């Protein structure tokens, strides 16, 4: 009979990866791409890392509107949703070079 394999998750290691400067830089790059694709009135900004929060400590970046006009435009035209394709993961399905 086969033995069951036990996996011991290194939760501290996962947290270190999710908050590492390299991951934060990657997220910022992707968020800047979305903000640029959305046009004027949109900006990317970091969201505070909350240790011990329900989802665990992780770096997050938000793309938000900066004024009423862009808020109205986003509500009417779904600008941010349409701009998400600008944040395609780098290297997935594309040859690197």
mmCIF file of C-alpha atoms in Angstrom:
data_model
loop_
_atom_site.group_PDB
_atom_site.id
_atom_site.type_symbol
_atom_site.label_atom_id
_atom_site.label_comp_id
_atom_site.label_asym_id
_atom_site.label_seq_id
_atom_site.Cartn_x
_atom_site.Cartn_y
_atom_site.Cartn_z
ATOM 1 C CA UNK A 1 0.000 0.000 0.000
ATOM 2 C CA UNK A 2 1.320 3.421 -0.915
ATOM 3 C CA UNK A 3 2.284 5.799 1.834
ATOM 4 C CA UNK A 4 0.643 9.179 1.984
ATOM 5 C CA UNK A 5 2.989 12.032 1.266
ATOM 6 C CA UNK A 6 2.858 14.863 3.736
ATOM 7 C CA UNK A 7 3.668 18.368 2.643
ATOM 8 C CA UNK A 8 4.829 20.924 5.156
ATOM 9 C CA UNK A 9 4.162 24.389 3.759
ATOM 10 C CA UNK A 10 6.729 27.077 4.478
ATOM 11 C CA UNK A 11 4.263 29.909 5.098
ATOM 12 C CA UNK A 12 6.986 32.344 6.144
ATOM 13 C CA UNK A 13 8.758 31.629 2.846
ATOM 14 C CA UNK A 14 5.565 32.317 0.874
ATOM 15 C CA UNK A 15 5.181 35.634 2.687
ATOM 16 C CA UNK A 16 8.793 36.582 1.935
ATOM 17 C CA UNK A 17 8.254 35.866 -1.760
ATOM 18 C CA UNK A 18 4.966 37.791 -1.929
ATOM 19 C CA UNK A 19 6.541 40.885 -0.366
ATOM 20 C CA UNK A 20 9.981 40.698 -2.002
ATOM 21 C CA UNK A 21 11.262 43.788 -3.840
ATOM 22 C CA UNK A 22 11.390 41.824 -7.107
ATOM 23 C CA UNK A 23 7.694 40.905 -6.879
ATOM 24 C CA UNK A 24 6.751 44.454 -5.888
ATOM 25 C CA UNK A 25 8.692 45.841 -8.867
ATOM 26 C CA UNK A 26 6.938 43.388 -11.204
ATOM 27 C CA UNK A 27 3.515 44.355 -9.873
ATOM 28 C CA UNK A 28 4.331 48.056 -10.184
ATOM 29 C CA UNK A 29 5.433 47.553 -13.797
ATOM 30 C CA UNK A 30 2.193 45.762 -14.662
ATOM 31 C CA UNK A 31 0.044 48.354 -12.873
ATOM 32 C CA UNK A 32 1.845 51.197 -14.656
ATOM 33 C CA UNK A 33 1.053 49.462 -17.958
ATOM 34 C CA UNK A 34 -2.644 49.345 -17.064
ATOM 35 C CA UNK A 35 -2.680 52.990 -15.947
ATOM 36 C CA UNK A 36 -0.944 54.073 -19.156
ATOM 37 C CA UNK A 37 -3.356 52.057 -21.294
ATOM 38 C CA UNK A 38 -6.331 53.561 -19.436
ATOM 39 C CA UNK A 39 -5.099 57.051 -20.279
ATOM 40 C CA UNK A 40 -5.037 60.342 -18.406
ATOM 41 C CA UNK A 41 -6.741 60.411 -15.032
ATOM 42 C CA UNK A 42 -5.551 56.960 -13.910
ATOM 43 C CA UNK A 43 -2.612 56.142 -11.658
ATOM 44 C CA UNK A 44 -0.968 53.113 -10.136
ATOM 45 C CA UNK A 45 -0.189 53.229 -6.442
ATOM 46 C CA UNK A 46 0.864 50.682 -3.830
ATOM 47 C CA UNK A 47 -1.608 49.367 -1.299
ATOM 48 C CA UNK A 48 -0.336 49.042 2.256
ATOM 49 C CA UNK A 49 0.961 45.582 3.135
ATOM 50 C CA UNK A 50 -0.947 44.372 6.172
ATOM 51 C CA UNK A 51 0.921 41.607 7.998
ATOM 52 C CA UNK A 52 -1.345 38.949 9.437
ATOM 53 C CA UNK A 53 -4.359 40.044 7.418
ATOM 54 C CA UNK A 54 -6.803 37.349 6.337
ATOM 55 C CA UNK A 55 -5.151 36.927 2.946
ATOM 56 C CA UNK A 56 -1.677 37.066 4.497
ATOM 57 C CA UNK A 57 0.999 39.621 3.851
ATOM 58 C CA UNK A 58 1.324 40.293 0.147
ATOM 59 C CA UNK A 59 2.295 43.205 -2.010
ATOM 60 C CA UNK A 60 -0.591 44.809 -3.860
ATOM 61 C CA UNK A 61 -0.809 47.640 -6.353
ATOM 62 C CA UNK A 62 -4.050 49.404 -7.284
ATOM 63 C CA UNK A 63 -4.867 51.395 -10.397
ATOM 64 C CA UNK A 64 -7.275 54.157 -9.459
ATOM 65 C CA UNK A 65 -8.855 57.253 -10.909
ATOM 66 C CA UNK A 66 -7.397 60.637 -10.014
ATOM 67 C CA UNK A 67 -10.341 62.924 -10.703
ATOM 68 C CA UNK A 68 -14.090 63.021 -11.181
ATOM 69 C CA UNK A 69 -13.875 62.984 -14.979
ATOM 70 C CA UNK A 70 -11.868 59.753 -15.074
ATOM 71 C CA UNK A 71 -14.191 58.214 -12.476
ATOM 72 C CA UNK A 72 -17.189 58.997 -14.669
ATOM 73 C CA UNK A 73 -15.362 57.737 -17.769
ATOM 74 C CA UNK A 74 -14.427 54.499 -15.989
ATOM 75 C CA UNK A 75 -18.024 53.981 -14.809
ATOM 76 C CA UNK A 76 -19.444 54.633 -18.249
ATOM 77 C CA UNK A 77 -16.822 52.941 -20.454
ATOM 78 C CA UNK A 78 -15.271 50.326 -18.127
ATOM 79 C CA UNK A 79 -11.897 51.860 -18.921
ATOM 80 C CA UNK A 80 -9.886 49.952 -16.322
ATOM 81 C CA UNK A 81 -11.373 46.592 -17.283
ATOM 82 C CA UNK A 82 -10.547 47.258 -20.933
ATOM 83 C CA UNK A 83 -7.005 48.327 -19.993
ATOM 84 C CA UNK A 84 -6.271 45.093 -18.107
ATOM 85 C CA UNK A 85 -4.926 43.420 -21.234
ATOM 86 C CA UNK A 86 -1.955 45.807 -20.983
ATOM 87 C CA UNK A 87 -0.900 43.903 -17.847
ATOM 88 C CA UNK A 88 -0.533 40.540 -19.552
ATOM 89 C CA UNK A 89 2.047 38.503 -17.682
ATOM 90 C CA UNK A 90 5.418 38.956 -19.291
ATOM 91 C CA UNK A 91 6.684 35.845 -21.009
ATOM 92 C CA UNK A 92 3.532 33.728 -20.821
ATOM 93 C CA UNK A 93 2.844 32.239 -24.214
ATOM 94 C CA UNK A 94 5.332 34.545 -25.906
ATOM 95 C CA UNK A 95 8.873 33.765 -26.949
ATOM 96 C CA UNK A 96 11.447 35.597 -24.872
ATOM 97 C CA UNK A 97 14.072 37.534 -26.661
#
